[in-house]
Amino acid sequence: MIVSGTIAFIAGLWLARWVILPALPALLAFITLGALTLSPFFRIRPWARMALLQFAFLAGGYAVASWDYTYHRSQLSTELNTFLELQGVVIEEPKIYSQRVVYVLEAQEIKQGERQCKIKEKVEVIQYLPRDIKASGVSSDSALSWDIPYYRYGDVLKVKGRLELPATARNPGEFDYRAYLARRYIYTQLIVDNPGNIRKIGEGKGYLWWHLALKAKERARVAITSALPPRFSGLLLALLFGDKEKLEQEDVDVFKTLGVMHVLAVSGLHVGFVLLFLMGLAGVLGLPLKWAVTLSIAGLIFYAAMAGFSPSITRATIMGSLGLYGYLKRQNFNFYSSLSLAAFLILVFQPRYLYDAGFQLSFLATWGLVYLYPLVDGLLTWLPPWRRYLIVPLAAQIALLPLTVYYFNLLPLLSLPANLVTIGLSGVVTLLGLATFLAALISPVAGQALASAAEPLLAFLLYVLYKLGSLPGAALPLATPSPAWIVGYYAVLILVREAYMRWEHPRMLWWRTRYLKGKALRNTLICLSLIGASIFFLWDHISARELQVTFLDVGQGDAIYIRTPGGKHVLIDGGGRPDDDMGKEVGEKVVIPFLHRQGVRKLDVVISTHPDADHMGGLLAVVGRMPISLMVLPPLKGNFLYEYAPLLEKLKERQIPWSEASRGDGLRLDDVVEVIFLNPSSRTSGTKTSDNSCSLVTRLQYGRITFLFTGDIETYSMEDILNSGLNVSSTVFQVPHHGSRFGLHEKFLEEVGPSFVVISVGAKNSFGHPSREVVDYWRTRGIPVLRTDEHGAITFFTDGRGLKVKTKDSDIKIRVVSGDSPALAAPGPRL
């Protein structure tokens, strides 16, 4: 009953997200139906009673979620982008990063000028380290110890700062930090640039047992960081407590590539080690079973507090405690009932965890371990008995495959060997870490001695993982799968497992015949299921006959991704910044992750419009990290030869061919997609005009729909293109130079005559882009203006006749219904 009830409860939570009704009727329905089903005076058939009970759980889930959405909202939404003073209590363990410290406060009072009011709301406070500490390169721990007061759980603080919304996803598939915080009921951030603006005015608030847990953890952390170099201490703290703040990014990337990030999220694996440690300790001390179980359950809760009560550790703690209680009472708890009860208890108090990646991955992995074990074991019967060591990680990986691709856009092909190595070594290290924790409570010196013993194991673990991660094809980048694909995958997976289990019990197969017996039956069903899975897997690729054009949000710069109906991938510019490395990290942190989320493993063409840093900087990272078939550049004359030197050097190093393009040159990406370059002409190339005037201007056409990408051209180039007589009309027009007033050439814009205009521009940029004159010009003509600083990434989909526009908060569809298909621009010499 608990399994079906939890499923119904989850369905109610999900339903409340899409159907908005008052919470009270759902709550009354839950109480009424629950009372009827439990009442001995209400006589109905068992199946009807069960159906009513499921409806009661469904109504309960809807009531909980509806109540949550209605009454858990920000009280500070009217104070955004203002400076204020806030008083509150630190309610979580602070997180220390290299350049900032992050606190979570339960705000109790705010003050702004003469106005003062009481509130109750969580706020994330971000205290940035002073510039002199950042520049010194001193580690954050020592910087805080010497120069900045460090506040802990239960401290009452007065904080002055600027209240802002957390960062949200600006490009498709990007991690949405604002949504992540909202799932924890945190809606705003208070930014503090001066350490003097945080002042402690009290302490001792909070739960005593949580104080004790965090103080004990602090002793262990000091022992570990004192005994080990920063890299190894950060890894040990992540393995032991799930604290990832001090992990090096390169190590995180390797763990993701090999599909072993789960060992850094404290979960059932760690709880198993903790139970092994605690029960072993109880045995050494000679405790009776009752006290051993009590000690172990208390130890699990204590450990969960140190790990921050994440969804994964909470699930494992609940299931571990149920298992211990059953062991004490000599009762066997059904696995699925325990798993469902853990989910139910978590979601009753934290309904938003249903949409948390950690919650989903934890429960699916645990389900897969048990549900898929018989299937995987049966398929591997041809292996020796040691196959059992393969079955557990393989079953978990099969269960997690869709969500792994969905959240990380990687298919870790070497996950199985990596997990075999990681689980064994991390288990030994975790046990050693627990011993370090206990020793540090007694003697810091003893704790340091045990912690130092973990260094060779951690070094060996990283050595093996880096060797595996460096192998070609360690992970396969895949596009974010659709919800339909994920549902289809699990439907086929369950079909395969159930078919196999029915084959193991022939009497349950009423349709079995003498022509389909034994292994033939199993193999036939598995082949049919695999064919179904392949159809689901390939469906998106089979049906994707649209042209996609995405204007990425890279701040003050340009980056445009194009996917043709035939599956060719094109990138125009890569964003960047005018700093020492031309903002190469924009390519590493924005462009390349976006391409991976699109499933791009190779770029067919990369077009660089001109060498300004905000266009070319990100390409330096793209060229260094991704295979490219052809790079297209403007004519390398005058200053361009010097300014393109860093990019040309990387092209030669990677042996990537490039070609120079000018007016009249063209590209045929697909049989139905044509690209022609309208600028620069021979008159502008190599002259003393600005680099902007020599930008490559590209016109792309698919059926009736055309796009015009203009780089940073200004009025001189627009006049020159008009005089050439080339066709400049377009459905979608990229406004030149981020909306600069120097790109306002009315005759040229009239010839373009777009249905949509796009401005790639950074929020609050120092150039004043886009200019009011440009924005007003288009709005007075009724043309929709889409801006990356307001809408985030802007994506167009077209089948050559209609056009769909998608931003992070809206979808627009238009249809071209009149006029013949315009003639393709006559291409010049092929590149």
PDB file of N, CA and C in Angstrom, residues 93-97 180 217 221 224 233-247 252 260-267 269-271 274 303-313 426 429-430 433-434:
ATOM      1  N   GLU A  93      25.593  25.323   7.825  1.00  0.00           N
ATOM      2  CA  GLU A  93      27.043  25.441   7.885  1.00  0.00           C
ATOM      3  C   GLU A  93      27.516  26.324   6.731  1.00  0.00           C
ATOM      4  N   PRO A  94      28.323  27.359   6.995  1.00  0.00           N
ATOM      5  CA  PRO A  94      28.808  28.227   5.914  1.00  0.00           C
ATOM      6  C   PRO A  94      29.656  27.447   4.912  1.00  0.00           C
ATOM      7  N   LYS A  95      29.649  27.914   3.673  1.00  0.00           N
ATOM      8  CA  LYS A  95      30.469  27.312   2.623  1.00  0.00           C
ATOM      9  C   LYS A  95      31.588  28.285   2.265  1.00  0.00           C
ATOM     10  N   ILE A  96      32.820  27.780   2.303  1.00  0.00           N
ATOM     11  CA  ILE A  96      33.990  28.627   2.067  1.00  0.00           C
ATOM     12  C   ILE A  96      34.578  28.278   0.709  1.00  0.00           C
ATOM     13  N   TYR A  97      34.571  29.242  -0.198  1.00  0.00           N
ATOM     14  CA  TYR A  97      35.172  29.078  -1.514  1.00  0.00           C
ATOM     15  C   TYR A  97      36.460  29.894  -1.580  1.00  0.00           C
ATOM     16  N   TYR A 180      17.353  26.345  -8.240  1.00  0.00           N
ATOM     17  CA  TYR A 180      17.938  25.474  -7.223  1.00  0.00           C
ATOM     18  C   TYR A 180      17.724  26.049  -5.824  1.00  0.00           C
ATOM     19  N   LYS A 217      32.479  18.064  13.424  1.00  0.00           N
ATOM     20  CA  LYS A 217      32.944  18.076  12.037  1.00  0.00           C
ATOM     21  C   LYS A 217      34.081  19.082  11.850  1.00  0.00           C
ATOM     22  N   ARG A 221      37.683  18.527  10.231  1.00  0.00           N
ATOM     23  CA  ARG A 221      38.113  19.325   9.075  1.00  0.00           C
ATOM     24  C   ARG A 221      39.470  19.956   9.338  1.00  0.00           C
ATOM     25  N   ILE A 224      42.148  17.287   9.044  1.00  0.00           N
ATOM     26  CA  ILE A 224      42.359  16.860   7.650  1.00  0.00           C
ATOM     27  C   ILE A 224      43.108  17.918   6.862  1.00  0.00           C
ATOM     28  N   SER A 233      43.021  17.163   0.741  1.00  0.00           N
ATOM     29  CA  SER A 233      42.092  17.448   1.839  1.00  0.00           C
ATOM     30  C   SER A 233      40.707  17.769   1.294  1.00  0.00           C
ATOM     31  N   GLY A 234      40.643  18.524   0.186  1.00  0.00           N
ATOM     32  CA  GLY A 234      39.348  18.816  -0.422  1.00  0.00           C
ATOM     33  C   GLY A 234      38.646  17.557  -0.892  1.00  0.00           C
ATOM     34  N   LEU A 235      39.416  16.610  -1.466  1.00  0.00           N
ATOM     35  CA  LEU A 235      38.823  15.365  -1.942  1.00  0.00           C
ATOM     36  C   LEU A 235      38.353  14.499  -0.774  1.00  0.00           C
ATOM     37  N   LEU A 236      39.133  14.434   0.294  1.00  0.00           N
ATOM     38  CA  LEU A 236      38.731  13.635   1.448  1.00  0.00           C
ATOM     39  C   LEU A 236      37.492  14.217   2.115  1.00  0.00           C
ATOM     40  N   LEU A 237      37.398  15.535   2.225  1.00  0.00           N
ATOM     41  CA  LEU A 237      36.211  16.160   2.814  1.00  0.00           C
ATOM     42  C   LEU A 237      34.977  15.903   1.947  1.00  0.00           C
ATOM     43  N   ALA A 238      35.170  15.869   0.626  1.00  0.00           N
ATOM     44  CA  ALA A 238      34.044  15.571  -0.268  1.00  0.00           C
ATOM     45  C   ALA A 238      33.599  14.121  -0.100  1.00  0.00           C
ATOM     46  N   LEU A 239      34.551  13.193   0.005  1.00  0.00           N
ATOM     47  CA  LEU A 239      34.200  11.789   0.168  1.00  0.00           C
ATOM     48  C   LEU A 239      33.552  11.521   1.521  1.00  0.00           C
ATOM     49  N   LEU A 240      33.993  12.241   2.532  1.00  0.00           N
ATOM     50  CA  LEU A 240      33.537  11.969   3.890  1.00  0.00           C
ATOM     51  C   LEU A 240      32.239  12.682   4.236  1.00  0.00           C
ATOM     52  N   PHE A 241      32.122  13.954   3.842  1.00  0.00           N
ATOM     53  CA  PHE A 241      30.960  14.763   4.235  1.00  0.00           C
ATOM     54  C   PHE A 241      30.168  15.324   3.050  1.00  0.00           C
ATOM     55  N   GLY A 242      30.641  15.111   1.832  1.00  0.00           N
ATOM     56  CA  GLY A 242      29.957  15.681   0.674  1.00  0.00           C
ATOM     57  C   GLY A 242      30.257  17.144   0.437  1.00  0.00           C
ATOM     58  N   ASP A 243      31.273  17.713   1.105  1.00  0.00           N
ATOM     59  CA  ASP A 243      31.640  19.129   0.932  1.00  0.00           C
ATOM     60  C   ASP A 243      32.512  19.276  -0.319  1.00  0.00           C
ATOM     61  N   LYS A 244      31.968  19.920  -1.351  1.00  0.00           N
ATOM     62  CA  LYS A 244      32.677  20.010  -2.639  1.00  0.00           C
ATOM     63  C   LYS A 244      33.309  21.370  -2.883  1.00  0.00           C
ATOM     64  N   GLU A 245      33.262  22.263  -1.880  1.00  0.00           N
ATOM     65  CA  GLU A 245      33.729  23.631  -2.117  1.00  0.00           C
ATOM     66  C   GLU A 245      35.212  23.694  -2.472  1.00  0.00           C
ATOM     67  N   LYS A 246      36.002  22.765  -1.953  1.00  0.00           N
ATOM     68  CA  LYS A 246      37.447  22.853  -2.132  1.00  0.00           C
ATOM     69  C   LYS A 246      37.977  21.902  -3.192  1.00  0.00           C
ATOM     70  N   LEU A 247      37.089  21.271  -3.924  1.00  0.00           N
ATOM     71  CA  LEU A 247      37.527  20.405  -5.010  1.00  0.00           C
ATOM     72  C   LEU A 247      38.075  21.233  -6.162  1.00  0.00           C
ATOM     73  N   VAL A 252      36.836  17.528 -10.611  1.00  0.00           N
ATOM     74  CA  VAL A 252      35.379  17.396 -10.774  1.00  0.00           C
ATOM     75  C   VAL A 252      35.054  16.949 -12.199  1.00  0.00           C
ATOM     76  N   VAL A 260      31.406   8.900 -11.953  1.00  0.00           N
ATOM     77  CA  VAL A 260      31.598   8.490 -10.556  1.00  0.00           C
ATOM     78  C   VAL A 260      31.357   9.649  -9.591  1.00  0.00           C
ATOM     79  N   MET A 261      30.615  10.659 -10.031  1.00  0.00           N
ATOM     80  CA  MET A 261      30.322  11.785  -9.144  1.00  0.00           C
ATOM     81  C   MET A 261      29.512  11.367  -7.926  1.00  0.00           C
ATOM     82  N   HIS A 262      28.832  10.225  -8.011  1.00  0.00           N
ATOM     83  CA  HIS A 262      27.961   9.809  -6.908  1.00  0.00           C
ATOM     84  C   HIS A 262      28.748   9.553  -5.626  1.00  0.00           C
ATOM     85  N   VAL A 263      30.041   9.216  -5.737  1.00  0.00           N
ATOM     86  CA  VAL A 263      30.812   8.966  -4.516  1.00  0.00           C
ATOM     87  C   VAL A 263      31.091  10.257  -3.760  1.00  0.00           C
ATOM     88  N   LEU A 264      30.916  11.404  -4.430  1.00  0.00           N
ATOM     89  CA  LEU A 264      31.121  12.691  -3.775  1.00  0.00           C
ATOM     90  C   LEU A 264      29.820  13.252  -3.204  1.00  0.00           C
ATOM     91  N   ALA A 265      28.716  12.555  -3.433  1.00  0.00           N
ATOM     92  CA  ALA A 265      27.422  12.933  -2.842  1.00  0.00           C
ATOM     93  C   ALA A 265      27.111  11.907  -1.761  1.00  0.00           C
ATOM     94  N   VAL A 266      27.156  12.318  -0.521  1.00  0.00           N
ATOM     95  CA  VAL A 266      26.987  11.382   0.586  1.00  0.00           C
ATOM     96  C   VAL A 266      25.629  10.699   0.462  1.00  0.00           C
ATOM     97  N   SER A 267      25.640   9.349   0.381  1.00  0.00           N
ATOM     98  CA  SER A 267      24.396   8.623   0.109  1.00  0.00           C
ATOM     99  C   SER A 267      24.467   7.244   0.742  1.00  0.00           C
ATOM    100  N   LEU A 269      25.945   4.511  -0.133  1.00  0.00           N
ATOM    101  CA  LEU A 269      27.282   3.923  -0.061  1.00  0.00           C
ATOM    102  C   LEU A 269      27.977   4.349   1.224  1.00  0.00           C
ATOM    103  N   HIS A 270      27.893   5.652   1.523  1.00  0.00           N
ATOM    104  CA  HIS A 270      28.543   6.171   2.728  1.00  0.00           C
ATOM    105  C   HIS A 270      27.833   5.682   3.990  1.00  0.00           C
ATOM    106  N   VAL A 271      26.510   5.641   3.943  1.00  0.00           N
ATOM    107  CA  VAL A 271      25.759   5.155   5.103  1.00  0.00           C
ATOM    108  C   VAL A 271      26.111   3.696   5.384  1.00  0.00           C
ATOM    109  N   VAL A 274      29.312   3.787   7.189  1.00  0.00           N
ATOM    110  CA  VAL A 274      29.105   4.288   8.552  1.00  0.00           C
ATOM    111  C   VAL A 274      28.491   3.194   9.423  1.00  0.00           C
ATOM    112  N   TYR A 303      25.595  11.795  11.639  1.00  0.00           N
ATOM    113  CA  TYR A 303      26.361  11.886  10.389  1.00  0.00           C
ATOM    114  C   TYR A 303      25.582  12.655   9.324  1.00  0.00           C
ATOM    115  N   ALA A 304      24.260  12.416   9.242  1.00  0.00           N
ATOM    116  CA  ALA A 304      23.426  13.138   8.274  1.00  0.00           C
ATOM    117  C   ALA A 304      23.448  14.638   8.553  1.00  0.00           C
ATOM    118  N   ALA A 305      23.476  15.011   9.848  1.00  0.00           N
ATOM    119  CA  ALA A 305      23.557  16.434  10.199  1.00  0.00           C
ATOM    120  C   ALA A 305      24.868  17.031   9.711  1.00  0.00           C
ATOM    121  N   MET A 306      25.969  16.298   9.873  1.00  0.00           N
ATOM    122  CA  MET A 306      27.266  16.801   9.403  1.00  0.00           C
ATOM    123  C   MET A 306      27.288  16.927   7.882  1.00  0.00           C
ATOM    124  N   ALA A 307      26.528  16.067   7.192  1.00  0.00           N
ATOM    125  CA  ALA A 307      26.475  16.114   5.729  1.00  0.00           C
ATOM    126  C   ALA A 307      25.413  17.067   5.205  1.00  0.00           C
ATOM    127  N   GLY A 308      24.708  17.752   6.108  1.00  0.00           N
ATOM    128  CA  GLY A 308      23.772  18.790   5.681  1.00  0.00           C
ATOM    129  C   GLY A 308      22.384  18.315   5.324  1.00  0.00           C
ATOM    130  N   PHE A 309      22.032  17.066   5.652  1.00  0.00           N
ATOM    131  CA  PHE A 309      20.700  16.540   5.356  1.00  0.00           C
ATOM    132  C   PHE A 309      20.313  16.728   3.894  1.00  0.00           C
ATOM    133  N   SER A 310      21.220  16.410   2.998  1.00  0.00           N
ATOM    134  CA  SER A 310      20.888  16.428   1.576  1.00  0.00           C
ATOM    135  C   SER A 310      19.862  15.336   1.298  1.00  0.00           C
ATOM    136  N   PRO A 311      19.144  15.381   0.163  1.00  0.00           N
ATOM    137  CA  PRO A 311      18.138  14.341  -0.111  1.00  0.00           C
ATOM    138  C   PRO A 311      18.722  12.936  -0.106  1.00  0.00           C
ATOM    139  N   SER A 312      19.917  12.772  -0.651  1.00  0.00           N
ATOM    140  CA  SER A 312      20.492  11.429  -0.741  1.00  0.00           C
ATOM    141  C   SER A 312      20.838  10.880   0.639  1.00  0.00           C
ATOM    142  N   ILE A 313      21.440  11.687   1.508  1.00  0.00           N
ATOM    143  CA  ILE A 313      21.803  11.187   2.835  1.00  0.00           C
ATOM    144  C   ILE A 313      20.559  11.005   3.701  1.00  0.00           C
ATOM    145  N   SER A 426      37.339   4.402  -2.488  1.00  0.00           N
ATOM    146  CA  SER A 426      36.615   5.393  -1.679  1.00  0.00           C
ATOM    147  C   SER A 426      36.065   4.764  -0.414  1.00  0.00           C
ATOM    148  N   VAL A 429      38.958   4.731   1.968  1.00  0.00           N
ATOM    149  CA  VAL A 429      39.245   6.103   2.385  1.00  0.00           C
ATOM    150  C   VAL A 429      38.162   6.608   3.339  1.00  0.00           C
ATOM    151  N   THR A 430      36.895   6.270   3.056  1.00  0.00           N
ATOM    152  CA  THR A 430      35.810   6.721   3.933  1.00  0.00           C
ATOM    153  C   THR A 430      35.946   6.112   5.326  1.00  0.00           C
ATOM    154  N   GLY A 433      38.599   7.897   6.961  1.00  0.00           N
ATOM    155  CA  GLY A 433      38.124   9.226   7.336  1.00  0.00           C
ATOM    156  C   GLY A 433      37.272   9.196   8.592  1.00  0.00           C
ATOM    157  N   LEU A 434      36.427   8.159   8.736  1.00  0.00           N
ATOM    158  CA  LEU A 434      35.623   8.033   9.956  1.00  0.00           C
ATOM    159  C   LEU A 434      36.513   7.801  11.171  1.00  0.00           C
TER     160      LEU A 434
END
